[in-house]
């Protein structure tokens, strides 16, 4: 794998899902047996938890491994499409239409280059 593991991007997603779940760093730290400072370091991409703690954190924040590692693990098409579909569904209808128009244009352009 030539791509470098981007701990900052992964940490940012930890923070995003923690905040969406309504947890503070302190509350999450207490639930998973880590210090708030360590949770902060994970979210900033400075540290990375052990596998055991990683699983606990992902479960507590209500995320999936696919969501946290979306740009790290080579996802299947279906997993990636599902993730993007969930994101688009949460947007207002007008924004959804704009995104679909852009994607359709990009697909048509890609076919022209084949």
PDB file of N, CA and C in Angstrom:
ATOM      1  N   UNK A   1       0.846  -1.177   0.000  1.00  0.00           N
ATOM      2  CA  UNK A   1       0.000   0.000   0.000  1.00  0.00           C
ATOM      3  C   UNK A   1       0.886   1.233   0.000  1.00  0.00           C
ATOM      4  N   UNK A   2       0.777   2.035  -1.009  1.00  0.00           N
ATOM      5  CA  UNK A   2       1.614   3.216  -1.140  1.00  0.00           C
ATOM      6  C   UNK A   2       1.072   4.425  -0.394  1.00  0.00           C
ATOM      7  N   UNK A   3      -0.221   4.419  -0.082  1.00  0.00           N
ATOM      8  CA  UNK A   3      -0.810   5.553   0.595  1.00  0.00           C
ATOM      9  C   UNK A   3      -0.378   5.572   2.051  1.00  0.00           C
ATOM     10  N   UNK A   4      -0.082   6.759   2.543  1.00  0.00           N
ATOM     11  CA  UNK A   4       0.313   6.907   3.933  1.00  0.00           C
ATOM     12  C   UNK A   4      -0.939   6.983   4.802  1.00  0.00           C
ATOM     13  N   UNK A   5      -0.902   6.320   5.931  1.00  0.00           N
ATOM     14  CA  UNK A   5      -2.004   6.341   6.884  1.00  0.00           C
ATOM     15  C   UNK A   5      -2.118   7.745   7.459  1.00  0.00           C
ATOM     16  N   UNK A   6      -3.234   8.392   7.257  1.00  0.00           N
ATOM     17  CA  UNK A   6      -3.435   9.771   7.688  1.00  0.00           C
ATOM     18  C   UNK A   6      -4.149   9.789   9.040  1.00  0.00           C
ATOM     19  N   UNK A   7      -3.360   9.801  10.123  1.00  0.00           N
ATOM     20  CA  UNK A   7      -3.934   9.782  11.469  1.00  0.00           C
ATOM     21  C   UNK A   7      -4.761  11.032  11.753  1.00  0.00           C
ATOM     22  N   UNK A   8      -4.400  12.152  11.148  1.00  0.00           N
ATOM     23  CA  UNK A   8      -5.173  13.384  11.373  1.00  0.00           C
ATOM     24  C   UNK A   8      -6.582  13.259  10.798  1.00  0.00           C
ATOM     25  N   UNK A   9      -6.684  12.707   9.595  1.00  0.00           N
ATOM     26  CA  UNK A   9      -8.000  12.543   8.968  1.00  0.00           C
ATOM     27  C   UNK A   9      -8.850  11.563   9.762  1.00  0.00           C
ATOM     28  N   UNK A  10      -8.245  10.463  10.187  1.00  0.00           N
ATOM     29  CA  UNK A  10      -8.971   9.470  10.981  1.00  0.00           C
ATOM     30  C   UNK A  10      -9.380  10.086  12.316  1.00  0.00           C
ATOM     31  N   UNK A  11      -8.468  10.798  12.954  1.00  0.00           N
ATOM     32  CA  UNK A  11      -8.770  11.452  14.224  1.00  0.00           C
ATOM     33  C   UNK A  11      -9.896  12.461  14.096  1.00  0.00           C
ATOM     34  N   UNK A  12      -9.904  13.170  12.991  1.00  0.00           N
ATOM     35  CA  UNK A  12     -10.962  14.148  12.736  1.00  0.00           C
ATOM     36  C   UNK A  12     -12.324  13.469  12.633  1.00  0.00           C
ATOM     37  N   UNK A  13     -12.344  12.292  12.012  1.00  0.00           N
ATOM     38  CA  UNK A  13     -13.609  11.551  11.927  1.00  0.00           C
ATOM     39  C   UNK A  13     -14.026  11.023  13.294  1.00  0.00           C
ATOM     40  N   UNK A  14     -13.074  10.608  14.129  1.00  0.00           N
ATOM     41  CA  UNK A  14     -13.416  10.220  15.502  1.00  0.00           C
ATOM     42  C   UNK A  14     -14.132  11.391  16.184  1.00  0.00           C
ATOM     43  N   UNK A  15     -13.560  12.571  16.064  1.00  0.00           N
ATOM     44  CA  UNK A  15     -14.141  13.763  16.693  1.00  0.00           C
ATOM     45  C   UNK A  15     -15.533  14.045  16.133  1.00  0.00           C
ATOM     46  N   UNK A  16     -15.663  13.977  14.813  1.00  0.00           N
ATOM     47  CA  UNK A  16     -16.948  14.242  14.163  1.00  0.00           C
ATOM     48  C   UNK A  16     -18.039  13.327  14.713  1.00  0.00           C
ATOM     49  N   UNK A  17     -17.770  12.029  14.773  1.00  0.00           N
ATOM     50  CA  UNK A  17     -18.782  11.085  15.245  1.00  0.00           C
ATOM     51  C   UNK A  17     -18.992  11.187  16.751  1.00  0.00           C
ATOM     52  N   UNK A  18     -17.958  11.523  17.505  1.00  0.00           N
ATOM     53  CA  UNK A  18     -18.126  11.725  18.952  1.00  0.00           C
ATOM     54  C   UNK A  18     -19.075  12.887  19.190  1.00  0.00           C
ATOM     55  N   UNK A  19     -18.847  13.984  18.482  1.00  0.00           N
ATOM     56  CA  UNK A  19     -19.703  15.159  18.644  1.00  0.00           C
ATOM     57  C   UNK A  19     -21.133  14.873  18.186  1.00  0.00           C
ATOM     58  N   UNK A  20     -21.284  14.133  17.087  1.00  0.00           N
ATOM     59  CA  UNK A  20     -22.625  13.778  16.605  1.00  0.00           C
ATOM     60  C   UNK A  20     -23.370  12.919  17.619  1.00  0.00           C
ATOM     61  N   UNK A  21     -22.625  12.115  18.372  1.00  0.00           N
ATOM     62  CA  UNK A  21     -23.264  11.255  19.369  1.00  0.00           C
ATOM     63  C   UNK A  21     -23.550  12.004  20.667  1.00  0.00           C
ATOM     64  N   UNK A  22     -23.111  13.263  20.745  1.00  0.00           N
ATOM     65  CA  UNK A  22     -23.386  14.074  21.925  1.00  0.00           C
ATOM     66  C   UNK A  22     -22.459  13.830  23.101  1.00  0.00           C
ATOM     67  N   UNK A  23     -21.336  13.160  22.848  1.00  0.00           N
ATOM     68  CA  UNK A  23     -20.385  12.869  23.926  1.00  0.00           C
ATOM     69  C   UNK A  23     -19.296  13.936  23.991  1.00  0.00           C
ATOM     70  N   UNK A  24     -18.899  14.270  25.197  1.00  0.00           N
ATOM     71  CA  UNK A  24     -17.717  15.113  25.375  1.00  0.00           C
ATOM     72  C   UNK A  24     -16.493  14.204  25.392  1.00  0.00           C
ATOM     73  N   UNK A  25     -15.330  14.797  25.259  1.00  0.00           N
ATOM     74  CA  UNK A  25     -14.099  14.005  25.368  1.00  0.00           C
ATOM     75  C   UNK A  25     -14.020  13.352  26.743  1.00  0.00           C
ATOM     76  N   UNK A  26     -14.435  14.074  27.767  1.00  0.00           N
ATOM     77  CA  UNK A  26     -14.382  13.554  29.134  1.00  0.00           C
ATOM     78  C   UNK A  26     -15.294  12.346  29.309  1.00  0.00           C
ATOM     79  N   UNK A  27     -16.520  12.452  28.795  1.00  0.00           N
ATOM     80  CA  UNK A  27     -17.472  11.343  28.922  1.00  0.00           C
ATOM     81  C   UNK A  27     -16.995  10.123  28.150  1.00  0.00           C
ATOM     82  N   UNK A  28     -16.536  10.337  26.928  1.00  0.00           N
ATOM     83  CA  UNK A  28     -16.028   9.221  26.127  1.00  0.00           C
ATOM     84  C   UNK A  28     -14.836   8.572  26.816  1.00  0.00           C
ATOM     85  N   UNK A  29     -13.932   9.395  27.322  1.00  0.00           N
ATOM     86  CA  UNK A  29     -12.741   8.871  28.002  1.00  0.00           C
ATOM     87  C   UNK A  29     -13.135   7.979  29.169  1.00  0.00           C
ATOM     88  N   UNK A  30     -14.108   8.426  29.946  1.00  0.00           N
ATOM     89  CA  UNK A  30     -14.565   7.641  31.098  1.00  0.00           C
ATOM     90  C   UNK A  30     -15.167   6.310  30.654  1.00  0.00           C
ATOM     91  N   UNK A  31     -15.954   6.341  29.589  1.00  0.00           N
ATOM     92  CA  UNK A  31     -16.625   5.125  29.111  1.00  0.00           C
ATOM     93  C   UNK A  31     -15.648   4.082  28.572  1.00  0.00           C
ATOM     94  N   UNK A  32     -14.534   4.535  27.989  1.00  0.00           N
ATOM     95  CA  UNK A  32     -13.598   3.587  27.371  1.00  0.00           C
ATOM     96  C   UNK A  32     -12.318   3.384  28.178  1.00  0.00           C
ATOM     97  N   UNK A  33     -12.222   4.041  29.323  1.00  0.00           N
ATOM     98  CA  UNK A  33     -11.067   3.829  30.193  1.00  0.00           C
ATOM     99  C   UNK A  33      -9.790   4.510  29.732  1.00  0.00           C
ATOM    100  N   UNK A  34      -9.931   5.681  29.129  1.00  0.00           N
ATOM    101  CA  UNK A  34      -8.770   6.469  28.712  1.00  0.00           C
ATOM    102  C   UNK A  34      -8.875   7.859  29.328  1.00  0.00           C
ATOM    103  N   UNK A  35      -7.813   8.622  29.258  1.00  0.00           N
ATOM    104  CA  UNK A  35      -7.860   9.994  29.773  1.00  0.00           C
ATOM    105  C   UNK A  35      -8.420  10.926  28.700  1.00  0.00           C
ATOM    106  N   UNK A  36      -9.039  12.030  29.109  1.00  0.00           N
ATOM    107  CA  UNK A  36      -9.507  13.016  28.128  1.00  0.00           C
ATOM    108  C   UNK A  36      -8.360  13.541  27.257  1.00  0.00           C
ATOM    109  N   UNK A  37      -7.177  13.674  27.833  1.00  0.00           N
ATOM    110  CA  UNK A  37      -6.022  14.129  27.049  1.00  0.00           C
ATOM    111  C   UNK A  37      -5.683  13.138  25.941  1.00  0.00           C
ATOM    112  N   UNK A  38      -5.809  11.842  26.243  1.00  0.00           N
ATOM    113  CA  UNK A  38      -5.511  10.830  25.227  1.00  0.00           C
ATOM    114  C   UNK A  38      -6.563  10.862  24.113  1.00  0.00           C
ATOM    115  N   UNK A  39      -7.835  11.047  24.486  1.00  0.00           N
ATOM    116  CA  UNK A  39      -8.898  11.175  23.480  1.00  0.00           C
ATOM    117  C   UNK A  39      -8.604  12.376  22.582  1.00  0.00           C
ATOM    118  N   UNK A  40      -8.204  13.481  23.187  1.00  0.00           N
ATOM    119  CA  UNK A  40      -7.843  14.676  22.420  1.00  0.00           C
ATOM    120  C   UNK A  40      -6.689  14.389  21.460  1.00  0.00           C
ATOM    121  N   UNK A  41      -5.692  13.661  21.935  1.00  0.00           N
ATOM    122  CA  UNK A  41      -4.537  13.323  21.091  1.00  0.00           C
ATOM    123  C   UNK A  41      -4.948  12.424  19.926  1.00  0.00           C
ATOM    124  N   UNK A  42      -5.884  11.513  20.158  1.00  0.00           N
ATOM    125  CA  UNK A  42      -6.395  10.659  19.079  1.00  0.00           C
ATOM    126  C   UNK A  42      -7.084  11.533  18.029  1.00  0.00           C
ATOM    127  N   UNK A  43      -7.935  12.438  18.492  1.00  0.00           N
ATOM    128  CA  UNK A  43      -8.697  13.287  17.572  1.00  0.00           C
ATOM    129  C   UNK A  43      -7.808  14.245  16.784  1.00  0.00           C
ATOM    130  N   UNK A  44      -6.671  14.582  17.321  1.00  0.00           N
ATOM    131  CA  UNK A  44      -5.726  15.455  16.611  1.00  0.00           C
ATOM    132  C   UNK A  44      -4.753  14.662  15.741  1.00  0.00           C
ATOM    133  N   UNK A  45      -4.811  13.341  15.810  1.00  0.00           N
ATOM    134  CA  UNK A  45      -3.919  12.508  15.010  1.00  0.00           C
ATOM    135  C   UNK A  45      -2.537  12.355  15.595  1.00  0.00           C
ATOM    136  N   UNK A  46      -2.375  12.698  16.870  1.00  0.00           N
ATOM    137  CA  UNK A  46      -1.079  12.595  17.535  1.00  0.00           C
ATOM    138  C   UNK A  46      -0.838  11.171  18.023  1.00  0.00           C
ATOM    139  N   UNK A  47      -1.872  10.548  18.575  1.00  0.00           N
ATOM    140  CA  UNK A  47      -1.796   9.167  19.066  1.00  0.00           C
ATOM    141  C   UNK A  47      -2.844   8.321  18.365  1.00  0.00           C
ATOM    142  N   UNK A  48      -2.671   7.005  18.476  1.00  0.00           N
ATOM    143  CA  UNK A  48      -3.654   6.084  17.925  1.00  0.00           C
ATOM    144  C   UNK A  48      -3.882   4.973  18.941  1.00  0.00           C
ATOM    145  N   UNK A  49      -5.145   4.617  19.203  1.00  0.00           N
ATOM    146  CA  UNK A  49      -5.437   3.638  20.254  1.00  0.00           C
ATOM    147  C   UNK A  49      -5.093   2.205  19.848  1.00  0.00           C
ATOM    148  N   UNK A  50      -4.986   1.366  20.866  1.00  0.00           N
ATOM    149  CA  UNK A  50      -4.815  -0.069  20.626  1.00  0.00           C
ATOM    150  C   UNK A  50      -6.084  -0.601  19.967  1.00  0.00           C
ATOM    151  N   UNK A  51      -6.012  -1.788  19.405  1.00  0.00           N
ATOM    152  CA  UNK A  51      -7.174  -2.384  18.746  1.00  0.00           C
ATOM    153  C   UNK A  51      -8.351  -2.497  19.711  1.00  0.00           C
ATOM    154  N   UNK A  52      -8.084  -2.936  20.924  1.00  0.00           N
ATOM    155  CA  UNK A  52      -9.149  -3.085  21.925  1.00  0.00           C
ATOM    156  C   UNK A  52      -9.834  -1.741  22.187  1.00  0.00           C
ATOM    157  N   UNK A  53      -9.050  -0.700  22.403  1.00  0.00           N
ATOM    158  CA  UNK A  53      -9.615   0.626  22.675  1.00  0.00           C
ATOM    159  C   UNK A  53     -10.280   1.204  21.426  1.00  0.00           C
ATOM    160  N   UNK A  54      -9.714   0.925  20.267  1.00  0.00           N
ATOM    161  CA  UNK A  54     -10.291   1.378  19.005  1.00  0.00           C
ATOM    162  C   UNK A  54     -11.721   0.869  18.861  1.00  0.00           C
ATOM    163  N   UNK A  55     -11.914  -0.412  19.118  1.00  0.00           N
ATOM    164  CA  UNK A  55     -13.244  -1.019  19.019  1.00  0.00           C
ATOM    165  C   UNK A  55     -14.197  -0.392  20.030  1.00  0.00           C
ATOM    166  N   UNK A  56     -13.728  -0.200  21.265  1.00  0.00           N
ATOM    167  CA  UNK A  56     -14.567   0.431  22.291  1.00  0.00           C
ATOM    168  C   UNK A  56     -14.991   1.839  21.870  1.00  0.00           C
ATOM    169  N   UNK A  57     -14.041   2.611  21.366  1.00  0.00           N
ATOM    170  CA  UNK A  57     -14.338   3.991  20.962  1.00  0.00           C
ATOM    171  C   UNK A  57     -15.342   4.012  19.816  1.00  0.00           C
ATOM    172  N   UNK A  58     -15.104   3.206  18.790  1.00  0.00           N
ATOM    173  CA  UNK A  58     -16.011   3.177  17.637  1.00  0.00           C
ATOM    174  C   UNK A  58     -17.422   2.809  18.078  1.00  0.00           C
ATOM    175  N   UNK A  59     -17.546   1.823  18.958  1.00  0.00           N
ATOM    176  CA  UNK A  59     -18.867   1.426  19.450  1.00  0.00           C
ATOM    177  C   UNK A  59     -19.524   2.536  20.266  1.00  0.00           C
ATOM    178  N   UNK A  60     -18.766   3.216  21.100  1.00  0.00           N
ATOM    179  CA  UNK A  60     -19.322   4.285  21.945  1.00  0.00           C
ATOM    180  C   UNK A  60     -19.793   5.484  21.133  1.00  0.00           C
ATOM    181  N   UNK A  61     -19.087   5.818  20.070  1.00  0.00           N
ATOM    182  CA  UNK A  61     -19.468   6.998  19.284  1.00  0.00           C
ATOM    183  C   UNK A  61     -20.507   6.670  18.209  1.00  0.00           C
ATOM    184  N   UNK A  62     -20.879   5.399  18.106  1.00  0.00           N
ATOM    185  CA  UNK A  62     -21.932   5.011  17.174  1.00  0.00           C
ATOM    186  C   UNK A  62     -21.525   5.040  15.716  1.00  0.00           C
ATOM    187  N   UNK A  63     -20.244   4.864  15.469  1.00  0.00           N
ATOM    188  CA  UNK A  63     -19.742   4.851  14.092  1.00  0.00           C
ATOM    189  C   UNK A  63     -19.424   3.418  13.681  1.00  0.00           C
ATOM    190  N   UNK A  64     -19.133   3.244  12.409  1.00  0.00           N
ATOM    191  CA  UNK A  64     -18.647   1.959  11.923  1.00  0.00           C
ATOM    192  C   UNK A  64     -17.180   2.124  11.538  1.00  0.00           C
ATOM    193  N   UNK A  65     -16.484   1.027  11.450  1.00  0.00           N
ATOM    194  CA  UNK A  65     -15.084   1.075  11.015  1.00  0.00           C
ATOM    195  C   UNK A  65     -14.991   1.654   9.607  1.00  0.00           C
ATOM    196  N   UNK A  66     -15.962   1.330   8.747  1.00  0.00           N
ATOM    197  CA  UNK A  66     -15.970   1.877   7.389  1.00  0.00           C
ATOM    198  C   UNK A  66     -16.041   3.401   7.411  1.00  0.00           C
ATOM    199  N   UNK A  67     -16.838   3.945   8.314  1.00  0.00           N
ATOM    200  CA  UNK A  67     -16.961   5.400   8.395  1.00  0.00           C
ATOM    201  C   UNK A  67     -15.670   6.042   8.889  1.00  0.00           C
ATOM    202  N   UNK A  68     -15.046   5.440   9.870  1.00  0.00           N
ATOM    203  CA  UNK A  68     -13.821   6.001  10.442  1.00  0.00           C
ATOM    204  C   UNK A  68     -12.654   5.872   9.465  1.00  0.00           C
ATOM    205  N   UNK A  69     -12.547   4.729   8.805  1.00  0.00           N
ATOM    206  CA  UNK A  69     -11.396   4.451   7.940  1.00  0.00           C
ATOM    207  C   UNK A  69     -11.733   4.544   6.457  1.00  0.00           C
ATOM    208  N   UNK A  70     -12.688   5.381   6.101  1.00  0.00           N
ATOM    209  CA  UNK A  70     -13.187   5.440   4.731  1.00  0.00           C
ATOM    210  C   UNK A  70     -12.113   5.695   3.678  1.00  0.00           C
ATOM    211  N   UNK A  71     -11.086   6.452   4.000  1.00  0.00           N
ATOM    212  CA  UNK A  71     -10.042   6.728   3.008  1.00  0.00           C
ATOM    213  C   UNK A  71      -8.795   5.885   3.221  1.00  0.00           C
ATOM    214  N   UNK A  72      -8.843   4.982   4.184  1.00  0.00           N
ATOM    215  CA  UNK A  72      -7.676   4.169   4.517  1.00  0.00           C
ATOM    216  C   UNK A  72      -7.827   2.752   3.982  1.00  0.00           C
ATOM    217  N   UNK A  73      -8.969   2.156   4.262  1.00  0.00           N
ATOM    218  CA  UNK A  73      -9.234   0.790   3.813  1.00  0.00           C
ATOM    219  C   UNK A  73      -9.824   0.864   2.412  1.00  0.00           C
ATOM    220  N   UNK A  74      -9.333   0.021   1.541  1.00  0.00           N
ATOM    221  CA  UNK A  74      -9.863  -0.006   0.181  1.00  0.00           C
ATOM    222  C   UNK A  74     -11.244  -0.654   0.232  1.00  0.00           C
ATOM    223  N   UNK A  75     -12.249   0.201   0.254  1.00  0.00           N
ATOM    224  CA  UNK A  75     -13.629  -0.256   0.380  1.00  0.00           C
ATOM    225  C   UNK A  75     -14.125  -0.868  -0.917  1.00  0.00           C
ATOM    226  N   UNK A  76     -15.103  -1.721  -0.757  1.00  0.00           N
ATOM    227  CA  UNK A  76     -15.805  -2.201  -1.933  1.00  0.00           C
ATOM    228  C   UNK A  76     -16.644  -1.051  -2.464  1.00  0.00           C
ATOM    229  N   UNK A  77     -17.025  -1.146  -3.693  1.00  0.00           N
ATOM    230  CA  UNK A  77     -17.858  -0.105  -4.295  1.00  0.00           C
ATOM    231  C   UNK A  77     -19.133   0.093  -3.485  1.00  0.00           C
ATOM    232  N   UNK A  78     -19.774  -0.998  -3.077  1.00  0.00           N
ATOM    233  CA  UNK A  78     -21.045  -0.911  -2.368  1.00  0.00           C
ATOM    234  C   UNK A  78     -20.898  -0.187  -1.031  1.00  0.00           C
ATOM    235  N   UNK A  79     -19.824  -0.462  -0.309  1.00  0.00           N
ATOM    236  CA  UNK A  79     -19.618   0.181   0.985  1.00  0.00           C
ATOM    237  C   UNK A  79     -19.421   1.672   0.811  1.00  0.00           C
ATOM    238  N   UNK A  80     -18.602   2.045  -0.124  1.00  0.00           N
ATOM    239  CA  UNK A  80     -18.332   3.469  -0.374  1.00  0.00           C
ATOM    240  C   UNK A  80     -19.597   4.176  -0.856  1.00  0.00           C
ATOM    241  N   UNK A  81     -20.327   3.544  -1.768  1.00  0.00           N
ATOM    242  CA  UNK A  81     -21.560   4.139  -2.287  1.00  0.00           C
ATOM    243  C   UNK A  81     -22.588   4.307  -1.173  1.00  0.00           C
ATOM    244  N   UNK A  82     -22.680   3.331  -0.299  1.00  0.00           N
ATOM    245  CA  UNK A  82     -23.610   3.411   0.824  1.00  0.00           C
ATOM    246  C   UNK A  82     -23.251   4.561   1.760  1.00  0.00           C
ATOM    247  N   UNK A  83     -21.966   4.707   2.045  1.00  0.00           N
ATOM    248  CA  UNK A  83     -21.494   5.790   2.910  1.00  0.00           C
ATOM    249  C   UNK A  83     -21.854   7.148   2.309  1.00  0.00           C
ATOM    250  N   UNK A  84     -21.575   7.314   1.016  1.00  0.00           N
ATOM    251  CA  UNK A  84     -21.878   8.583   0.353  1.00  0.00           C
ATOM    252  C   UNK A  84     -23.382   8.822   0.267  1.00  0.00           C
ATOM    253  N   UNK A  85     -24.131   7.759   0.042  1.00  0.00           N
ATOM    254  CA  UNK A  85     -25.582   7.879  -0.030  1.00  0.00           C
ATOM    255  C   UNK A  85     -26.157   8.386   1.289  1.00  0.00           C
ATOM    256  N   UNK A  86     -25.651   7.874   2.404  1.00  0.00           N
ATOM    257  CA  UNK A  86     -26.101   8.332   3.720  1.00  0.00           C
ATOM    258  C   UNK A  86     -25.815   9.818   3.902  1.00  0.00           C
ATOM    259  N   UNK A  87     -24.640  10.243   3.464  1.00  0.00           N
ATOM    260  CA  UNK A  87     -24.277  11.659   3.586  1.00  0.00           C
ATOM    261  C   UNK A  87     -25.209  12.533   2.745  1.00  0.00           C
ATOM    262  N   UNK A  88     -25.474  12.110   1.509  1.00  0.00           N
ATOM    263  CA  UNK A  88     -26.327  12.893   0.618  1.00  0.00           C
ATOM    264  C   UNK A  88     -27.754  12.945   1.164  1.00  0.00           C
ATOM    265  N   UNK A  89     -28.257  11.826   1.688  1.00  0.00           N
ATOM    266  CA  UNK A  89     -29.620  11.780   2.217  1.00  0.00           C
ATOM    267  C   UNK A  89     -29.842  12.764   3.356  1.00  0.00           C
ATOM    268  N   UNK A  90     -28.793  13.093   4.085  1.00  0.00           N
ATOM    269  CA  UNK A  90     -28.942  13.995   5.227  1.00  0.00           C
ATOM    270  C   UNK A  90     -28.978  15.471   4.815  1.00  0.00           C
ATOM    271  N   UNK A  91     -28.759  15.737   3.541  1.00  0.00           N
ATOM    272  CA  UNK A  91     -28.744  17.117   3.043  1.00  0.00           C
ATOM    273  C   UNK A  91     -30.138  17.552   2.590  1.00  0.00           C
ATOM    274  N   UNK A  92     -30.374  18.868   2.523  1.00  0.00           N
ATOM    275  CA  UNK A  92     -31.646  19.358   1.980  1.00  0.00           C
ATOM    276  C   UNK A  92     -31.818  18.915   0.524  1.00  0.00           C
ATOM    277  N   UNK A  93     -33.067  18.812   0.100  1.00  0.00           N
ATOM    278  CA  UNK A  93     -33.394  18.310  -1.231  1.00  0.00           C
ATOM    279  C   UNK A  93     -32.673  19.078  -2.334  1.00  0.00           C
ATOM    280  N   UNK A  94     -32.629  20.403  -2.235  1.00  0.00           N
ATOM    281  CA  UNK A  94     -31.957  21.210  -3.266  1.00  0.00           C
ATOM    282  C   UNK A  94     -30.480  20.847  -3.389  1.00  0.00           C
ATOM    283  N   UNK A  95     -29.832  20.626  -2.257  1.00  0.00           N
ATOM    284  CA  UNK A  95     -28.417  20.235  -2.273  1.00  0.00           C
ATOM    285  C   UNK A  95     -28.249  18.845  -2.877  1.00  0.00           C
ATOM    286  N   UNK A  96     -29.173  17.944  -2.568  1.00  0.00           N
ATOM    287  CA  UNK A  96     -29.124  16.601  -3.153  1.00  0.00           C
ATOM    288  C   UNK A  96     -29.191  16.691  -4.672  1.00  0.00           C
ATOM    289  N   UNK A  97     -30.107  17.502  -5.177  1.00  0.00           N
ATOM    290  CA  UNK A  97     -30.269  17.644  -6.626  1.00  0.00           C
ATOM    291  C   UNK A  97     -29.009  18.211  -7.268  1.00  0.00           C
ATOM    292  N   UNK A  98     -28.399  19.180  -6.611  1.00  0.00           N
ATOM    293  CA  UNK A  98     -27.168  19.784  -7.137  1.00  0.00           C
ATOM    294  C   UNK A  98     -26.049  18.749  -7.193  1.00  0.00           C
ATOM    295  N   UNK A  99     -25.922  17.950  -6.152  1.00  0.00           N
ATOM    296  CA  UNK A  99     -24.885  16.913  -6.112  1.00  0.00           C
ATOM    297  C   UNK A  99     -25.117  15.885  -7.210  1.00  0.00           C
ATOM    298  N   UNK A 100     -26.371  15.442  -7.375  1.00  0.00           N
ATOM    299  CA  UNK A 100     -26.665  14.459  -8.419  1.00  0.00           C
ATOM    300  C   UNK A 100     -26.345  15.010  -9.805  1.00  0.00           C
ATOM    301  N   UNK A 101     -26.641  16.276 -10.038  1.00  0.00           N
ATOM    302  CA  UNK A 101     -26.344  16.883 -11.340  1.00  0.00           C
ATOM    303  C   UNK A 101     -24.839  16.890 -11.605  1.00  0.00           C
ATOM    304  N   UNK A 102     -24.057  17.222 -10.587  1.00  0.00           N
ATOM    305  CA  UNK A 102     -22.598  17.240 -10.739  1.00  0.00           C
ATOM    306  C   UNK A 102     -22.075  15.831 -11.004  1.00  0.00           C
ATOM    307  N   UNK A 103     -22.560  14.861 -10.244  1.00  0.00           N
ATOM    308  CA  UNK A 103     -22.096  13.477 -10.407  1.00  0.00           C
ATOM    309  C   UNK A 103     -22.472  12.949 -11.788  1.00  0.00           C
ATOM    310  N   UNK A 104     -23.694  13.216 -12.222  1.00  0.00           N
ATOM    311  CA  UNK A 104     -24.116  12.767 -13.552  1.00  0.00           C
ATOM    312  C   UNK A 104     -23.229  13.371 -14.636  1.00  0.00           C
ATOM    313  N   UNK A 105     -22.902  14.638 -14.512  1.00  0.00           N
ATOM    314  CA  UNK A 105     -22.013  15.293 -15.477  1.00  0.00           C
ATOM    315  C   UNK A 105     -20.638  14.639 -15.469  1.00  0.00           C
ATOM    316  N   UNK A 106     -20.120  14.358 -14.304  1.00  0.00           N
ATOM    317  CA  UNK A 106     -18.802  13.718 -14.197  1.00  0.00           C
ATOM    318  C   UNK A 106     -18.810  12.326 -14.822  1.00  0.00           C
ATOM    319  N   UNK A 107     -19.887  11.587 -14.619  1.00  0.00           N
ATOM    320  CA  UNK A 107     -19.988  10.246 -15.203  1.00  0.00           C
ATOM    321  C   UNK A 107     -20.025  10.335 -16.728  1.00  0.00           C
ATOM    322  N   UNK A 108     -20.824  11.260 -17.256  1.00  0.00           N
ATOM    323  CA  UNK A 108     -20.882  11.435 -18.713  1.00  0.00           C
ATOM    324  C   UNK A 108     -19.515  11.797 -19.281  1.00  0.00           C
ATOM    325  N   UNK A 109     -18.790  12.674 -18.604  1.00  0.00           N
ATOM    326  CA  UNK A 109     -17.444  13.057 -19.045  1.00  0.00           C
ATOM    327  C   UNK A 109     -16.490  11.862 -18.998  1.00  0.00           C
ATOM    328  N   UNK A 110     -16.619  11.034 -17.978  1.00  0.00           N
ATOM    329  CA  UNK A 110     -15.760   9.851 -17.863  1.00  0.00           C
ATOM    330  C   UNK A 110     -16.019   8.884 -19.017  1.00  0.00           C
ATOM    331  N   UNK A 111     -17.289   8.697 -19.385  1.00  0.00           N
ATOM    332  CA  UNK A 111     -17.615   7.815 -20.505  1.00  0.00           C
ATOM    333  C   UNK A 111     -17.048   8.347 -21.816  1.00  0.00           C
ATOM    334  N   UNK A 112     -17.036   9.649 -21.973  1.00  0.00           N
ATOM    335  CA  UNK A 112     -16.484  10.245 -23.197  1.00  0.00           C
ATOM    336  C   UNK A 112     -14.993   9.959 -23.337  1.00  0.00           C
ATOM    337  N   UNK A 113     -14.294   9.830 -22.230  1.00  0.00           N
ATOM    338  CA  UNK A 113     -12.851   9.582 -22.266  1.00  0.00           C
ATOM    339  C   UNK A 113     -12.509   8.106 -22.467  1.00  0.00           C
ATOM    340  N   UNK A 114     -13.491   7.233 -22.397  1.00  0.00           N
ATOM    341  CA  UNK A 114     -13.218   5.791 -22.567  1.00  0.00           C
ATOM    342  C   UNK A 114     -12.945   5.426 -24.005  1.00  0.00           C
TER     343      UNK A 114
END
